[in-house]
Short mmCIF file of C-alpha atoms in Angstrom, two decimals:
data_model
loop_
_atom_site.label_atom_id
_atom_site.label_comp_id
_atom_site.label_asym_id
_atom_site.label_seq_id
_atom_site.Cartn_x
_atom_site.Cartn_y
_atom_site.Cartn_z
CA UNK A 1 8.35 7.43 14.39
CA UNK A 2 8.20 5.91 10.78
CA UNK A 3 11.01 2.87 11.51
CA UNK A 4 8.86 2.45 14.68
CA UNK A 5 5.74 2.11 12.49
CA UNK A 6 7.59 0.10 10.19
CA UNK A 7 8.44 -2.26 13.01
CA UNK A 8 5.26 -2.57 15.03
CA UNK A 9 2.48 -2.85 12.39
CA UNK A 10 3.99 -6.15 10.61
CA UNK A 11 4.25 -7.47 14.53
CA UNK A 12 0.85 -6.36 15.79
CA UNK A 13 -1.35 -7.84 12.62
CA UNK A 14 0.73 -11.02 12.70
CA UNK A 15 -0.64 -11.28 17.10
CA UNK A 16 -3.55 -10.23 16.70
CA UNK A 17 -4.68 -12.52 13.63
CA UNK A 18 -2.05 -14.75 15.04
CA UNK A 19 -4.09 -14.78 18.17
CA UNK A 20 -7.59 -14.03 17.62
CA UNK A 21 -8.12 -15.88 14.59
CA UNK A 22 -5.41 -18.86 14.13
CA UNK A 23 -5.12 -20.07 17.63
CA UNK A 24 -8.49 -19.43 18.68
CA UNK A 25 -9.85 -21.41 15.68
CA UNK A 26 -7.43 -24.41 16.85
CA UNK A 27 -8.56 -24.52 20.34
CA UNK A 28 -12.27 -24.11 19.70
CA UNK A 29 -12.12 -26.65 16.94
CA UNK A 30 -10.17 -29.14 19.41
CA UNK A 31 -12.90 -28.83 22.12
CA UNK A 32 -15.80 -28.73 19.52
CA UNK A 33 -14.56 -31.67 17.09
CA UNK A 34 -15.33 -28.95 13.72
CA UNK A 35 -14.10 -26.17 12.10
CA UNK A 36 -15.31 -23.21 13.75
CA UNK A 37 -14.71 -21.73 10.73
CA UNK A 38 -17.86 -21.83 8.81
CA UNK A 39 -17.97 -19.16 6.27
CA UNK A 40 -19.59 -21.01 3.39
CA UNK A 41 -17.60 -21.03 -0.35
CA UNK A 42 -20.75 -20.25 -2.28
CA UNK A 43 -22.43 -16.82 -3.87
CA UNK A 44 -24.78 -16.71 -1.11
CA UNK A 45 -24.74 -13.33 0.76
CA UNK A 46 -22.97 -14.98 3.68
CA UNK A 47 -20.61 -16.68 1.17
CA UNK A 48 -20.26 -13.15 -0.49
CA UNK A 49 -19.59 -11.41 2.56
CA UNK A 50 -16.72 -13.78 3.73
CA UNK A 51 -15.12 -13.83 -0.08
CA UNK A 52 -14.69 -9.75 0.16
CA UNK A 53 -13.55 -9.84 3.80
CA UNK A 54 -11.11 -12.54 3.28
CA UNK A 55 -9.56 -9.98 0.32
CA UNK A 56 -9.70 -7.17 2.52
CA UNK A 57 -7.36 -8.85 5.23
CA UNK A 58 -5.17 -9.74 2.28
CA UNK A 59 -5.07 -6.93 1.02
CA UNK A 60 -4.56 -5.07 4.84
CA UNK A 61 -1.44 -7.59 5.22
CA UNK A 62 0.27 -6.85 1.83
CA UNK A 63 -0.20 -3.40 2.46
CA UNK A 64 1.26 -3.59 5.99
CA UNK A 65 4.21 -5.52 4.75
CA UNK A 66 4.96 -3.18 1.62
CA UNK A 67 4.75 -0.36 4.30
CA UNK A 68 7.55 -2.02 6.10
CA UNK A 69 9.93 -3.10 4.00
CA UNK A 70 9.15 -0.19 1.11
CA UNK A 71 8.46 2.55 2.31
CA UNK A 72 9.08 4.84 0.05
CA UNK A 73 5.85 3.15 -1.57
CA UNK A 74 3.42 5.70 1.29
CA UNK A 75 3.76 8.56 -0.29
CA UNK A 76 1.85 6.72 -3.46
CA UNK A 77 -0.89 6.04 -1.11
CA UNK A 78 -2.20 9.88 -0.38
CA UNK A 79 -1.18 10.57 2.23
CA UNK A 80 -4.00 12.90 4.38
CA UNK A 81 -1.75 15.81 5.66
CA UNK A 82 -4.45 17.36 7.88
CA UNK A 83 -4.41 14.06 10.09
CA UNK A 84 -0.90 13.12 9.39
CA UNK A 85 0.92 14.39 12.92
CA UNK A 86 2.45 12.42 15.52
CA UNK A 87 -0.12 12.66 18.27
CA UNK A 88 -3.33 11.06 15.64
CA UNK A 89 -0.57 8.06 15.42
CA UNK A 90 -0.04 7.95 18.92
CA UNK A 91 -3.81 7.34 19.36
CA UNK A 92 -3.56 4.85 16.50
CA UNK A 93 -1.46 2.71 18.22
CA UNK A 94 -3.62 2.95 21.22
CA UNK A 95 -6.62 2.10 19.21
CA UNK A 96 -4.36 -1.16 18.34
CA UNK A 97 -3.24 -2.27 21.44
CA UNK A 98 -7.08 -1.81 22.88
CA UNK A 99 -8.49 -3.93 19.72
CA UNK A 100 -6.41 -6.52 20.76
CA UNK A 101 -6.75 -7.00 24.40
CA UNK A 102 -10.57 -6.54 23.88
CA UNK A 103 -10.95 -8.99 21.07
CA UNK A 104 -9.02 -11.57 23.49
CA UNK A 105 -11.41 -10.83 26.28
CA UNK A 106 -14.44 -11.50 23.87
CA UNK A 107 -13.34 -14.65 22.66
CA UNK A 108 -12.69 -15.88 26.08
CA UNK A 109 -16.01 -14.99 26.84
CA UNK A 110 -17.58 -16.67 23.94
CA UNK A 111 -15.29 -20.10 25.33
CA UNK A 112 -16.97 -22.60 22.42
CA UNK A 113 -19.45 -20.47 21.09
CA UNK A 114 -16.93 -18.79 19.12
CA UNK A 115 -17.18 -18.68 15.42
CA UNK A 116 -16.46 -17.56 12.21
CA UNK A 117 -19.97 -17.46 10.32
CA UNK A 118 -22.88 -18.40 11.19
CA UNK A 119 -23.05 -22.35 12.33
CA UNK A 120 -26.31 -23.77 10.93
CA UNK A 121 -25.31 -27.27 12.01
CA UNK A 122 -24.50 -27.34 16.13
CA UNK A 123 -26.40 -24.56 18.40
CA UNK A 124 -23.83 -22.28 20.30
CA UNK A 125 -25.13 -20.92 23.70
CA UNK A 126 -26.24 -17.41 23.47
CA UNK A 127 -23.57 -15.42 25.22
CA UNK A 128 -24.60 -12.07 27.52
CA UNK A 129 -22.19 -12.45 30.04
CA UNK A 130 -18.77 -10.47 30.27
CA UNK A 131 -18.44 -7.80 27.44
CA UNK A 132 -21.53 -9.35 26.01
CA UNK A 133 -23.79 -7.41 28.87
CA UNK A 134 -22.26 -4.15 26.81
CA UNK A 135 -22.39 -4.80 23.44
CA UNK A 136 -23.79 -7.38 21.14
CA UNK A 137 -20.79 -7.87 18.86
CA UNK A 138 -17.36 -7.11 20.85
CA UNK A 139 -15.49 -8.61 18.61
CA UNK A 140 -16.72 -6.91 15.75
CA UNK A 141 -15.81 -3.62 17.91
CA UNK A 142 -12.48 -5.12 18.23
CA UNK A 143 -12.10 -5.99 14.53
CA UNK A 144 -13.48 -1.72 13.62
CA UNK A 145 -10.78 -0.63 16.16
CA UNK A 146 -8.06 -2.17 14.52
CA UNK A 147 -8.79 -0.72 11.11
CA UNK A 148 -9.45 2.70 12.72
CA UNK A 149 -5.94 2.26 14.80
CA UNK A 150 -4.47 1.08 10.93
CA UNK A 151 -5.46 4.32 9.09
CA UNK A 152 -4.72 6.46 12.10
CA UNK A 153 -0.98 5.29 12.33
CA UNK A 154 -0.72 5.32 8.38
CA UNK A 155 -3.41 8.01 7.21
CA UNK A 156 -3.76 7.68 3.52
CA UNK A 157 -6.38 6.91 1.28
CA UNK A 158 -5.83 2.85 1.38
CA UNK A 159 -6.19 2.65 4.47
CA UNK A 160 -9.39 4.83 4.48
CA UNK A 161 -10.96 2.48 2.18
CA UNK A 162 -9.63 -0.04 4.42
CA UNK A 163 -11.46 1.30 7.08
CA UNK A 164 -14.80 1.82 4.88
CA UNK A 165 -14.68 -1.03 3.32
CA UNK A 166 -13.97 -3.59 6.24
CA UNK A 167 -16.64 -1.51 8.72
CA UNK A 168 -19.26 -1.35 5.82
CA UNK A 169 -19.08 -5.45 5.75
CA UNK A 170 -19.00 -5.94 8.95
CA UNK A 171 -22.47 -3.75 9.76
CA UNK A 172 -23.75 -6.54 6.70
CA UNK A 173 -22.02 -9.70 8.57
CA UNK A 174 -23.90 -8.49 12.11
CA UNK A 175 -27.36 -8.16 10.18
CA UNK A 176 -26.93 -11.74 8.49
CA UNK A 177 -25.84 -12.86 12.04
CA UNK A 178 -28.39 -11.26 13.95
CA UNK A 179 -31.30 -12.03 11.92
CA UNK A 180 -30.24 -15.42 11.87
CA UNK A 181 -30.52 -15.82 15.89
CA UNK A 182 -33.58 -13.70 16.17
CA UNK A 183 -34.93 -17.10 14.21
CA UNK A 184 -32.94 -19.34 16.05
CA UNK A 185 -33.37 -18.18 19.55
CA UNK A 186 -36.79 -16.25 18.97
CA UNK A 187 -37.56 -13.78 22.42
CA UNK A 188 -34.24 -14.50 24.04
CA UNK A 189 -32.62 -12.64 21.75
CA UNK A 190 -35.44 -10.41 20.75
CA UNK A 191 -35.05 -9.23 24.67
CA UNK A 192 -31.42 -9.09 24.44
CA UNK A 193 -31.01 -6.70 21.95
CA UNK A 194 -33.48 -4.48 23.42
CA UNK A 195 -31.09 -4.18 26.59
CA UNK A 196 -27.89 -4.26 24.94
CA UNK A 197 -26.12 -2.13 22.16
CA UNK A 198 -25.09 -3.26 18.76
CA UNK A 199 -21.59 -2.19 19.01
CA UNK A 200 -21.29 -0.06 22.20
#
């Protein structure tokens, strides 16, 4: 199980960011003409957000990639015995492979909309359609599953914070985002977040 874990994780973060973050940027920004990337390089709270989620992901692929090619390395990590059995991985890895195909689905749905930040310069069409009829923020869910498939596959206390850490921002980058539609788009989205859930 551990060279099969040493083997997929390095292969499933470089898809799925691969995927969900460097292609999708490219096409959107081709259609759109700009950067869908718009996480500003300031100390506002949106700036701050993005600076500390950037590390995280850095920090998620060095760990990933020390994993892989050092493993001898996990057992510095404390390692959580009481979860540490094959079946918890096994539903790691499914937790993966979900995140993935979901975030994909979300994106499509979003087509252009799609972004990285909030966009206080072209207005994106509010999106309910699709996985957007269940929850507010699929990709978000997406993003939470991945970290929650990470630290099940590899249960140790990095990953845990990890899994804190990147959930805790996120629940701060959906209030910044939400608040900042509620202005935007006023009763529509006032109405839509009474019929819809956050996450799920």
């Amino acid at each position: 199980m551990d060279d099969l874990i040493k083997i997929i994780l390095p292969l499933y973060f470089i898809i799925y960011f691969g995927i969900a973050f460097v292609l999708k940027t490219l096409i959107v920004a081709k259609r759109i003409g700009k950067n869908p990337l718009v996480l500003p390089n300031d100390d506002s709270a949106y700036g701050l957000i993005g600076f500390y989620f950037k590390l995280t992901l850095i920090a998620m692929f060095i760990y990933v990639f020390a994993y892989a090619l050092f493993p001898i390395l996990h057992k510095y990590f404390l390692v959580i015995p009481s979860i540490d059995y094959q079946i918890v991985k096994y539903v790691g890895f499914i937790c993966l492979a979900f995140s993935l195909v979901w975030t994909i689905i979300a994106q499509s749905h979003m087509k252009d909309s799609w972004r990285i930040g909030i966009d206080n310069e072209i207005k994106t069409d509010l999106v309910k359609s699709g996985v957007f009829s269940f929850s507010r923020n699929p990709i978000f869910l997406g993003m939470i599953l991945s970290l929650v498939g990470l630290f099940l596959v590899t249960p140790n206390a990095l990953t845990l914070i990890f899994m804190i850490l990147g959930y805790v921002l996120i629940q701060i980058q959906i209030r910044l985002e939400e608040e900042f539609l509620t202005k935007e788009l006023g009763k529509e989205y006032i109405d839509y977040k009474e019929k819809v859930r956050q996450l799920i």
